[in-house]
């Protein structure tokens, strides 16, 4: 089967759960009426399903081709699809009007990005990274840099990348060796090798704008001495068009497990011409604008691949005949029953559905807070938005990719042996999804960031705000009809609070305790956040049904929500018990015993 975008669920979240039209009085939301959003989502569904999805297997089988002139050819159909993407105006959804964008809320653009990634993850990475480069230059560039680069990046006329990793360093960017030497004319000569650069070279755009981390000679050691530079593939001429070829080369492509349609490059900077972005030695702070946006995008990728894999598994389960139902034949005129009648198959499909729909709500709810952090006239709302974006980003990135990969694996299991072959799409979803647990900071790093930085930031303000929000919601919704949701949420919130207190008491005394507990804590947080989303979803669904809404989505939401609360959420107790054992057993064996 071919992926079909879940437009109805997007509309439920944006219209019913988040009530997007409540913010219509804010300039940033003025163009985001639900009629407009519904039209956008409908067109996005058509484009991604009809144009991008058919190229997913093509990109997987063909991959990208490196050429002797250091150029890269993308898979058949990618250039034409990219041209359609640009001509249809999709690049402008999330960019500011002053740079040629449509200025819609990021939460709306996120819906399109999810569809695009589910339809063709490798293809969608090219525009995704370009928007990240746009955001970094918007945050830290000079006015001249913005005027030159932002319209080209906002329109996707030019592509963008981030050049961080080097052969000797990935997570520890303080070890980078790429150097920058002042040229005397305001530019720098950039020299060094970068690896694993997604979209580092391709044939989709007329120019590629590399954002490169490098160290100016004499800069302090470690991360305090890193600067950020714009290094274009072609140096813009006086009119802003691609001019002289810069000394940036793609030396080769990585052979990868998945995302074959995206060019993962080894990039050599050989005294390439670059321009400083922001202040000297402050490059990492600007690059983190791009990295944090990318981390939310990676969480979205995990969700998107899970959605596509779930759809394939559900369709297969309804068609594949195998065995008879334990309670008697359900397809008596056929030789066997479809495997969807078997409880264990249903378990895998329901696990997937409960996490995908709850995870989508959590992702979009957080993105809305990000929009309000910029657009709300209320300083308290802006602060809360900033706090939640910082606190939730590592949770969304790691939780949704861990669970997304597990869902892809279960989807393969539903397919049985067929899923392990290349005749069905689920093997590609599994292979493509796996990188999401690694890049933009491994999930272990996200967990450390959560417990080591985000919990304690500003005196724990963000975490205390989240706990207060949960308490207020639980207290305000104690009606009997809500108890199947509110009671489990209250229990999970209590466990998350207990885990937080344990970290405060034991993490400082022995930092290894925090490290050993971090992944379990992050998953406990993610499970609790999804419980909050399902509780709010249940309240909306109950109100819709009480008002006479006959659409089946509302009854389905209640069923899936109850499944989540009773079959998925109990994992919180195990996570709490595990994290409270601390580091002793984790660190007990000497290194040489491994």
Coordinates of C-alpha atoms in Angstrom, one line a residue:
X1 CA 0.0 0.0 0.0
X2 CA 1.0 3.7 -0.3
X3 CA 1.1 6.0 2.7
X4 CA -2.1 8.1 3.1
X5 CA -1.6 11.3 5.2
X6 CA -3.8 11.2 8.4
X7 CA -5.5 14.5 7.7
X8 CA -8.5 13.8 9.9
X9 CA -6.2 13.4 12.9
X10 CA -4.3 16.5 12.1
X11 CA -7.6 18.5 12.0
X12 CA -8.7 16.9 15.3
X13 CA -5.5 18.1 17.0
X14 CA -5.4 21.6 15.4
X15 CA -9.1 22.4 15.6
X16 CA -10.5 20.4 18.5
X17 CA -7.7 19.8 20.9
X18 CA -5.4 22.9 20.4
X19 CA -8.3 25.1 19.3
X20 CA -6.0 27.0 16.9
X21 CA -8.7 29.6 16.2
X22 CA -8.5 30.9 19.8
X23 CA -5.4 32.7 18.7
X24 CA -6.8 34.4 15.6
X25 CA -6.4 37.8 17.2
X26 CA -2.6 37.4 17.1
X27 CA -0.9 38.6 13.9
X28 CA 1.1 35.3 13.6
X29 CA -2.2 33.4 13.5
X30 CA -4.2 35.8 11.4
X31 CA -3.9 33.8 8.2
X32 CA -4.4 30.4 10.0
X33 CA -8.2 30.1 10.0
X34 CA -9.3 26.5 10.2
X35 CA -10.8 26.8 6.7
X36 CA -7.4 27.8 5.4
X37 CA -5.6 25.2 7.4
X38 CA -8.0 22.5 6.2
X39 CA -7.3 23.5 2.6
X40 CA -3.6 23.5 3.2
X41 CA -3.7 20.0 4.8
X42 CA -5.8 18.7 1.9
X43 CA -3.4 19.9 -0.7
X44 CA -0.4 18.8 1.4
X45 CA -1.9 15.3 1.6
X46 CA -2.4 15.2 -2.2
X47 CA 1.2 16.4 -2.9
X48 CA 2.9 14.1 -0.4
X49 CA 0.9 11.0 -1.3
X50 CA 0.9 11.4 -5.1
X51 CA 4.3 13.0 -5.7
X52 CA 6.7 12.1 -2.8
X53 CA 5.4 8.7 -1.6
X54 CA 5.9 6.9 -5.0
X55 CA 9.6 8.1 -5.0
X56 CA 10.3 6.6 -1.5
X57 CA 11.2 3.1 -2.8
X58 CA 13.0 4.6 -5.8
X59 CA 15.3 6.6 -3.6
X60 CA 15.9 3.6 -1.4
X61 CA 16.8 1.3 -4.3
X62 CA 18.8 3.8 -6.4
X63 CA 20.4 5.9 -3.7
X64 CA 22.5 8.9 -4.6
X65 CA 25.5 8.7 -7.0
X66 CA 28.8 10.4 -6.5
X67 CA 30.6 11.6 -9.6
X68 CA 34.2 12.1 -10.4
X69 CA 33.7 15.9 -10.6
X70 CA 32.7 15.9 -7.0
X71 CA 29.0 16.4 -7.8
X72 CA 26.2 14.2 -6.6
X73 CA 23.2 13.0 -8.6
X74 CA 20.0 12.4 -6.6
X75 CA 17.6 9.4 -7.4
X76 CA 15.4 9.4 -10.4
X77 CA 12.4 11.8 -9.9
X78 CA 13.8 13.7 -7.0
X79 CA 14.7 16.8 -9.1
X80 CA 11.2 17.0 -10.7
X81 CA 9.6 16.5 -7.3
X82 CA 11.7 19.2 -5.7
X83 CA 10.8 21.6 -8.5
X84 CA 7.1 20.8 -7.9
X85 CA 7.6 21.4 -4.2
X86 CA 9.1 24.9 -4.8
X87 CA 6.6 25.9 -7.5
X88 CA 3.6 24.9 -5.3
X89 CA 4.9 27.3 -2.6
X90 CA 5.4 24.7 0.1
X91 CA 8.7 26.2 1.3
X92 CA 7.1 29.4 2.4
X93 CA 4.7 27.9 4.9
X94 CA 6.9 28.4 8.0
X95 CA 9.0 31.4 6.9
X96 CA 8.5 35.1 7.7
X97 CA 6.7 37.2 5.1
X98 CA 9.5 39.8 4.9
X99 CA 11.7 37.0 3.5
X100 CA 9.1 35.7 1.0
X101 CA 7.3 33.3 3.3
X102 CA 3.7 32.9 4.2
X103 CA 4.2 33.4 7.9
X104 CA 1.9 30.7 9.1
X105 CA 2.3 29.3 12.6
X106 CA 5.1 26.6 12.9
X107 CA 2.5 24.1 14.2
X108 CA 0.8 24.2 10.8
X109 CA 4.0 23.8 8.9
X110 CA 4.8 20.8 11.2
X111 CA 1.7 19.0 9.8
X112 CA 3.1 19.4 6.3
X113 CA 6.5 18.3 7.4
X114 CA 5.1 15.2 9.0
X115 CA 3.3 14.2 5.9
X116 CA 6.4 14.9 3.8
X117 CA 8.6 12.8 6.1
X118 CA 6.2 9.9 6.3
X119 CA 5.9 9.9 2.5
X120 CA 9.6 10.1 1.8
X121 CA 12.0 10.7 4.7
X122 CA 15.2 10.9 2.6
X123 CA 13.7 13.5 0.3
X124 CA 12.2 15.7 3.0
X125 CA 15.6 16.0 4.7
X126 CA 16.8 18.3 2.0
X127 CA 14.2 21.1 2.6
X128 CA 14.2 20.4 6.3
X129 CA 17.9 21.2 6.7
X130 CA 17.4 24.3 4.4
X131 CA 14.8 25.7 6.8
X132 CA 17.2 25.0 9.7
X133 CA 19.9 27.1 7.9
X134 CA 17.3 29.8 7.4
X135 CA 16.5 29.9 11.1
X136 CA 20.1 30.0 12.2
X137 CA 21.0 33.0 9.9
X138 CA 17.7 34.7 10.9
X139 CA 18.8 34.3 14.6
X140 CA 22.5 35.3 14.2
X141 CA 23.2 36.8 10.8
X142 CA 24.0 40.4 10.0
X143 CA 21.4 42.5 8.1
X144 CA 23.4 42.1 4.9
X145 CA 23.6 38.3 5.4
X146 CA 19.9 38.1 5.9
X147 CA 19.1 40.2 2.8
X148 CA 21.4 38.0 0.7
X149 CA 20.6 34.5 2.0
X150 CA 17.2 34.4 3.6
X151 CA 15.0 34.9 0.5
X152 CA 16.9 32.2 -1.3
X153 CA 16.7 29.8 1.6
X154 CA 13.0 30.6 2.4
X155 CA 12.1 29.8 -1.2
X156 CA 14.3 26.7 -1.3
X157 CA 16.0 28.2 -4.4
X158 CA 19.2 27.5 -2.4
X159 CA 19.8 24.5 -0.1
X160 CA 21.3 24.6 3.3
X161 CA 23.3 22.3 5.5
X162 CA 25.0 22.2 8.9
X163 CA 28.7 21.1 9.0
X164 CA 29.5 20.0 12.5
X165 CA 30.9 16.5 12.8
X166 CA 34.5 15.6 12.0
X167 CA 36.2 12.2 11.9
X168 CA 37.5 12.6 15.5
X169 CA 34.4 14.2 17.0
X170 CA 30.7 13.9 16.9
X171 CA 28.9 14.8 20.2
X172 CA 32.0 16.4 21.7
X173 CA 32.2 19.5 19.4
X174 CA 34.9 21.0 21.5
X175 CA 37.3 18.6 19.7
X176 CA 36.8 20.1 16.2
X177 CA 39.9 21.0 14.2
X178 CA 38.5 22.8 11.2
X179 CA 40.2 26.2 11.3
X180 CA 39.3 29.7 10.1
X181 CA 42.0 32.2 9.1
X182 CA 41.0 35.9 8.6
X183 CA 41.6 36.9 4.9
X184 CA 41.9 40.6 5.6
X185 CA 38.7 41.5 3.6
X186 CA 36.1 40.6 6.2
X187 CA 36.0 36.9 5.0
X188 CA 37.8 33.9 6.4
X189 CA 39.7 30.9 4.8
X190 CA 38.1 27.7 6.1
X191 CA 40.1 24.5 6.1
X192 CA 39.1 21.1 7.4
X193 CA 37.0 18.0 6.8
X194 CA 33.5 17.4 7.9
X195 CA 31.7 14.0 7.8
X196 CA 28.1 12.7 7.8
X197 CA 26.8 16.0 6.2
X198 CA 23.2 15.3 5.2
X199 CA 22.5 17.0 1.8
X200 CA 26.1 18.2 1.6
X201 CA 26.0 18.0 -2.2
X202 CA 23.2 17.4 -4.6
X203 CA 21.6 18.5 -7.8
X204 CA 18.3 19.9 -6.5
X205 CA 19.3 23.6 -6.0
X206 CA 21.5 26.1 -7.8
X207 CA 23.5 26.7 -4.7
X208 CA 24.1 25.2 -1.3
X209 CA 24.8 27.3 1.8
X210 CA 26.9 25.4 4.3
X211 CA 26.9 26.5 7.9
X212 CA 30.3 25.5 9.2
X213 CA 31.7 25.3 12.8
X214 CA 35.3 26.2 12.9
X215 CA 38.0 27.5 15.2
X216 CA 39.6 30.9 14.5
X217 CA 43.4 30.7 15.2
X218 CA 44.1 31.6 18.8
X219 CA 40.6 30.9 20.0
X220 CA 40.1 29.3 23.4
X221 CA 40.1 25.5 23.6
X222 CA 36.9 23.5 23.7
X223 CA 33.4 24.7 22.9
X224 CA 34.2 28.3 24.1
X225 CA 36.4 28.8 21.0
X226 CA 34.0 27.7 18.3
X227 CA 32.7 30.1 15.6
X228 CA 30.1 29.7 12.9
X229 CA 30.6 30.6 9.3
X230 CA 28.5 30.8 6.1
X231 CA 30.4 28.9 3.4
X232 CA 28.4 28.8 0.1
X233 CA 29.1 26.3 -2.6
X234 CA 29.1 29.1 -5.1
X235 CA 30.1 32.6 -3.9
X236 CA 27.3 35.0 -4.6
X237 CA 28.2 37.8 -7.1
X238 CA 27.3 41.4 -6.8
X239 CA 23.7 40.7 -7.9
X240 CA 23.4 37.9 -5.4
X241 CA 23.5 35.1 -8.0
X242 CA 25.7 32.1 -7.7
X243 CA 29.2 33.1 -8.9
X244 CA 32.6 31.7 -8.5
X245 CA 32.9 28.0 -7.3
X246 CA 34.1 27.9 -3.7
X247 CA 36.8 25.4 -2.7
X248 CA 34.2 23.1 -1.0
X249 CA 34.2 19.5 -2.3
X250 CA 32.2 16.4 -1.7
X251 CA 34.9 13.7 -1.4
X252 CA 32.4 10.8 -1.3
X253 CA 29.1 9.4 0.0
X254 CA 28.5 7.2 3.0
X255 CA 27.0 3.7 2.4
X256 CA 24.2 3.6 4.9
X257 CA 21.6 1.3 6.4
X258 CA 18.8 3.6 5.3
X259 CA 17.8 7.1 4.0
X260 CA 19.6 6.1 0.8
X261 CA 17.9 8.9 -1.1
X262 CA 19.6 11.5 1.0
X263 CA 23.3 12.3 0.2
X264 CA 25.3 11.8 3.3
X265 CA 28.6 13.4 2.4
X266 CA 32.3 13.8 3.3
X267 CA 32.9 17.5 2.8
X268 CA 36.4 19.0 2.4
X269 CA 36.9 22.7 2.9
X270 CA 40.2 23.7 1.3
X271 CA 40.8 27.3 2.3
X272 CA 37.2 27.9 1.3
X273 CA 35.8 31.4 1.6
X274 CA 33.5 31.9 4.5
X275 CA 31.8 34.7 6.5
X276 CA 31.4 34.8 10.2
X277 CA 27.9 34.6 11.6
X278 CA 27.5 36.4 14.9
X279 CA 30.4 37.0 17.2
X280 CA 33.7 35.2 17.3
X281 CA 33.7 32.1 19.6
X282 CA 29.9 32.3 19.9
X283 CA 29.1 30.0 17.0
X284 CA 27.7 27.1 19.0
X285 CA 24.9 29.2 20.5
X286 CA 23.7 30.2 17.0
X287 CA 24.1 26.7 15.7
X288 CA 21.9 25.4 18.5
X289 CA 19.0 27.4 17.0
X290 CA 19.4 25.1 14.0
X291 CA 20.1 22.0 16.1
X292 CA 17.1 22.5 18.4
X293 CA 14.8 22.9 15.4
X294 CA 16.4 19.8 13.9
X295 CA 15.8 17.9 17.1
X296 CA 12.1 18.6 17.0
X297 CA 12.2 17.6 13.3
X298 CA 13.9 14.3 14.2
X299 CA 11.2 13.5 16.8
X300 CA 8.7 14.2 14.0
X301 CA 10.6 11.8 11.7
X302 CA 10.2 9.0 14.3
X303 CA 6.5 9.7 14.5
X304 CA 6.2 9.9 10.7
X305 CA 7.9 6.6 10.0
X306 CA 5.8 5.0 12.7
X307 CA 2.6 6.3 11.1
X308 CA 3.6 5.0 7.6
X309 CA 4.7 1.6 9.1
X310 CA 1.5 1.3 11.1
X311 CA -0.6 2.0 8.0
X312 CA 1.2 -0.7 6.1
X313 CA 0.8 -3.2 9.0
X314 CA -2.9 -2.5 9.5
X315 CA -3.6 -2.9 5.8
X316 CA -1.6 -6.2 5.7
X317 CA -3.3 -7.5 8.8
X318 CA -6.8 -7.0 7.3
X319 CA -5.8 -8.8 4.1
X320 CA -3.5 -11.6 5.2
X321 CA -5.4 -14.8 5.9
X322 CA -3.8 -17.1 8.5
X323 CA -5.3 -19.3 11.1
X324 CA -8.7 -19.1 12.8
X325 CA -9.9 -16.7 15.5
X326 CA -9.7 -18.2 19.0
X327 CA -13.4 -17.4 19.5
X328 CA -14.5 -19.1 16.2
X329 CA -14.2 -18.3 12.5
X330 CA -14.7 -14.7 11.5
X331 CA -14.3 -15.4 7.8
X332 CA -16.2 -18.7 7.5
X333 CA -16.4 -18.7 3.8
X334 CA -12.7 -18.3 3.4
X335 CA -9.8 -20.8 4.1
X336 CA -8.7 -18.7 7.1
X337 CA -9.3 -15.5 9.0
X338 CA -7.5 -12.3 8.5
X339 CA -4.7 -12.0 11.1
X340 CA -6.2 -8.8 12.5
X341 CA -8.6 -11.1 14.5
X342 CA -5.7 -12.4 16.6
X343 CA -5.2 -10.6 19.9
X344 CA -1.4 -10.4 19.7
X345 CA -1.6 -8.7 16.3
X346 CA -4.2 -6.3 17.7
X347 CA -1.9 -5.6 20.6
X348 CA 0.9 -4.5 18.3
X349 CA -1.4 -2.3 16.2
X350 CA -3.1 -0.8 19.2
X351 CA 0.3 -0.1 20.9
X352 CA 1.3 1.7 17.7
X353 CA -1.9 3.7 17.4
X354 CA -1.9 4.8 21.0
X355 CA 1.6 6.1 20.9
X356 CA 1.4 7.7 17.4
X357 CA -1.8 9.6 18.1
X358 CA -0.7 10.6 21.6
X359 CA 2.7 11.5 20.4
X360 CA 1.4 13.6 17.6
X361 CA -0.7 15.6 20.1
X362 CA 2.3 16.0 22.3
X363 CA 4.5 17.2 19.4
X364 CA 1.9 19.7 18.1
X365 CA 1.0 20.9 21.6
X366 CA 4.7 21.7 22.2
X367 CA 5.0 23.4 18.8
X368 CA 2.1 25.6 19.6
X369 CA 3.8 26.7 22.8
X370 CA 6.8 27.5 20.5
X371 CA 4.6 29.7 18.4
X372 CA 3.2 31.4 21.5
X373 CA 6.8 32.0 22.8
X374 CA 7.2 34.3 19.8
X375 CA 3.7 35.6 19.1
X376 CA 1.9 36.0 22.4
X377 CA 1.5 39.6 23.8
X378 CA 1.5 38.1 27.3
X379 CA 5.0 37.8 28.7
X380 CA 4.0 34.9 31.0
X381 CA 2.8 33.0 28.0
X382 CA 6.0 33.8 26.1
X383 CA 8.1 32.6 29.0
X384 CA 6.1 29.4 29.4
X385 CA 6.4 28.8 25.7
X386 CA 10.2 29.2 25.9
X387 CA 10.4 27.0 29.0
X388 CA 8.3 24.2 27.5
X389 CA 10.2 24.2 24.2
X390 CA 13.5 23.8 26.0
X391 CA 12.2 21.2 28.4
X392 CA 10.2 19.1 25.9
X393 CA 12.6 19.1 23.0
X394 CA 14.9 16.3 24.3
X395 CA 11.9 14.3 25.4
X396 CA 10.2 14.6 22.0
X397 CA 13.4 13.8 20.1
X398 CA 14.3 10.7 22.1
X399 CA 10.9 9.4 23.1
X400 CA 9.3 9.6 19.7
X401 CA 12.3 8.1 17.9
X402 CA 12.7 5.2 20.4
X403 CA 9.0 4.5 20.2
X404 CA 8.8 5.1 16.5
X405 CA 11.5 2.5 15.8
X406 CA 9.8 0.0 18.1
X407 CA 6.5 0.6 16.1
X408 CA 8.3 0.1 12.8
X409 CA 9.8 -3.2 14.3
X410 CA 6.3 -4.3 15.4
X411 CA 4.9 -3.4 12.0
X412 CA 7.5 -5.7 10.5
X413 CA 6.5 -8.4 13.0
X414 CA 2.8 -8.1 11.9
X415 CA 4.0 -8.7 8.3
X416 CA 5.8 -11.9 9.4
X417 CA 8.4 -13.1 7.0
X418 CA 7.0 -10.9 4.3
X419 CA 8.1 -7.8 6.2
X420 CA 11.7 -9.0 6.1
X421 CA 11.7 -9.0 2.4
X422 CA 11.9 -6.0 0.1
X423 CA 8.6 -6.7 -1.5
X424 CA 6.8 -4.8 1.2
X425 CA 7.6 -1.2 2.3
X426 CA 8.0 -1.9 6.1
X427 CA 11.6 -2.9 5.9
X428 CA 12.5 0.5 4.5
X429 CA 10.6 2.3 7.2
X430 CA 12.5 0.3 9.8
X431 CA 15.9 1.0 8.2
X432 CA 15.2 4.7 7.5
X433 CA 13.9 5.3 11.0
X434 CA 16.9 3.9 12.8
X435 CA 19.1 6.9 12.2
X436 CA 16.7 9.1 14.0
X437 CA 17.8 7.6 17.3
X438 CA 21.3 8.7 16.6
X439 CA 21.7 12.0 14.7
X440 CA 21.2 15.5 16.1
X441 CA 22.4 14.1 19.4
X442 CA 22.0 10.5 20.3
X443 CA 19.0 9.6 22.5
X444 CA 21.3 9.0 25.4
X445 CA 22.6 12.5 25.0
X446 CA 19.0 13.8 25.0
X447 CA 18.4 12.1 28.3
X448 CA 21.5 13.6 29.8
X449 CA 20.5 17.0 28.5
X450 CA 17.1 16.6 30.1
X451 CA 18.3 15.5 33.6
X452 CA 21.6 17.5 33.6
X453 CA 20.4 20.8 32.2
X454 CA 16.8 21.2 31.5
X455 CA 15.3 20.1 34.8
X456 CA 17.5 22.5 36.8
X457 CA 17.3 25.5 34.4
X458 CA 16.0 28.7 36.0
X459 CA 15.6 27.0 39.3
X460 CA 13.5 24.2 37.9
X461 CA 10.9 26.7 36.7
X462 CA 9.8 24.8 33.6
X463 CA 9.3 21.5 35.4
X464 CA 7.4 23.1 38.2
X465 CA 5.2 24.8 35.7
X466 CA 4.4 21.5 34.0
X467 CA 3.6 19.8 37.3
X468 CA 1.4 22.7 38.3
X469 CA -0.4 22.5 34.9
X470 CA -1.0 18.8 35.4
X471 CA -2.3 19.3 39.0
X472 CA -4.7 22.0 37.9
X473 CA -6.1 19.9 35.0
X474 CA -6.5 16.8 37.2
X475 CA -8.4 18.9 39.9
X476 CA -10.6 20.6 37.3
X477 CA -11.6 17.4 35.6
X478 CA -12.6 15.0 38.4
X479 CA -16.0 14.1 37.0
X480 CA -16.9 10.4 37.0
X481 CA -16.7 10.2 33.2
X482 CA -13.2 11.4 33.2
X483 CA -11.9 9.1 36.0
X484 CA -10.6 6.4 33.6
X485 CA -8.2 9.0 32.3
X486 CA -7.6 11.4 35.2
X487 CA -6.8 8.7 37.8
X488 CA -4.0 7.0 35.7
X489 CA -2.7 10.5 34.8
X490 CA -2.5 11.5 38.5
X491 CA -0.7 8.2 39.3
X492 CA 1.9 8.8 36.5
X493 CA 2.3 12.4 37.5
X494 CA 3.1 11.3 41.0
X495 CA 5.7 8.8 39.8
X496 CA 7.3 11.4 37.6
X497 CA 7.4 13.8 40.5
X498 CA 8.9 11.1 42.7
X499 CA 11.6 10.4 40.1
X500 CA 12.4 14.1 39.8
X501 CA 12.9 14.3 43.6
X502 CA 15.1 11.2 43.5
X503 CA 17.3 12.8 40.9
X504 CA 17.5 16.0 42.9
X505 CA 18.6 14.1 46.0
X506 CA 20.9 11.5 44.4
X507 CA 22.1 13.0 41.1
X508 CA 24.2 15.7 42.7
X509 CA 25.7 13.4 45.3
X510 CA 26.9 11.1 42.5
X511 CA 26.5 12.3 38.9
X512 CA 26.6 8.7 37.7
X513 CA 23.2 8.2 39.4
X514 CA 21.8 10.9 37.1
X515 CA 23.5 9.3 34.1
X516 CA 22.2 5.8 34.9
X517 CA 18.7 7.1 35.5
X518 CA 18.4 9.4 32.6
X519 CA 16.9 7.2 29.9
X520 CA 14.3 5.7 32.2
X521 CA 13.5 9.2 33.5
X522 CA 13.0 10.5 29.9
X523 CA 10.7 7.7 29.0
X524 CA 8.8 8.2 32.3
X525 CA 8.4 11.8 31.3
X526 CA 7.3 10.9 27.7
X527 CA 4.7 8.4 29.0
X528 CA 3.3 10.9 31.4
X529 CA 3.1 13.6 28.8
X530 CA 1.2 11.3 26.4
X531 CA -1.2 10.5 29.3
X532 CA -1.9 14.2 29.6
X533 CA -2.6 14.4 25.9
X534 CA -4.9 11.4 26.0
X535 CA -6.8 12.9 29.0
X536 CA -7.3 16.2 27.2
X537 CA -8.3 14.2 24.0
X538 CA -10.9 12.2 26.0
X539 CA -12.5 15.4 27.4
X540 CA -12.8 16.8 23.9
X541 CA -14.2 13.5 22.5
X542 CA -16.7 13.2 25.3
X543 CA -17.9 16.7 24.7
X544 CA -18.3 16.2 21.0
X545 CA -20.3 13.0 21.5
X546 CA -22.5 14.7 24.1
X547 CA -23.2 17.4 21.5
X548 CA -24.4 14.9 19.0
X549 CA -21.3 14.4 16.8
X550 CA -21.7 11.1 15.0
X551 CA -18.3 11.0 13.4
X552 CA -16.5 7.8 14.4
X553 CA -13.2 9.5 15.2
X554 CA -14.5 10.6 18.7
X555 CA -15.5 7.1 19.9
X556 CA -12.3 5.7 18.5
X557 CA -10.3 8.3 20.4
X558 CA -11.9 7.2 23.7
X559 CA -11.2 3.6 22.9
X560 CA -7.6 4.1 22.0
X561 CA -7.1 6.5 25.0
X562 CA -8.4 3.9 27.4
X563 CA -6.1 1.4 25.8
X564 CA -3.2 3.7 26.4
X565 CA -4.0 4.3 30.0
X566 CA -4.5 0.7 30.8
X567 CA -1.9 -1.1 28.5
X568 CA 0.9 1.4 27.8
X569 CA 1.0 3.8 30.7
X570 CA 1.6 1.2 33.5
X571 CA 5.2 1.1 32.2
X572 CA 5.9 4.2 34.3
X573 CA 6.0 2.1 37.5
X574 CA 8.8 -0.1 36.0
X575 CA 10.7 3.0 34.8
X576 CA 10.6 4.5 38.3
X577 CA 11.7 1.3 40.0
X578 CA 14.6 0.9 37.6
X579 CA 15.9 4.5 37.8
X580 CA 15.8 4.4 41.6
X581 CA 18.4 1.6 41.7
X582 CA 21.0 4.2 40.8
X583 CA 24.4 3.7 39.2
X584 CA 25.9 1.0 41.4
X585 CA 24.8 -2.0 39.4
X586 CA 25.3 -0.2 36.0
X587 CA 28.9 0.7 36.9
X588 CA 29.8 -2.5 38.9
X589 CA 31.8 -4.4 36.3
X590 CA 35.3 -3.1 35.5
X591 CA 35.8 -1.9 32.0
X592 CA 38.1 -4.9 31.1
X593 CA 35.3 -7.3 32.0
X594 CA 33.3 -6.2 29.0

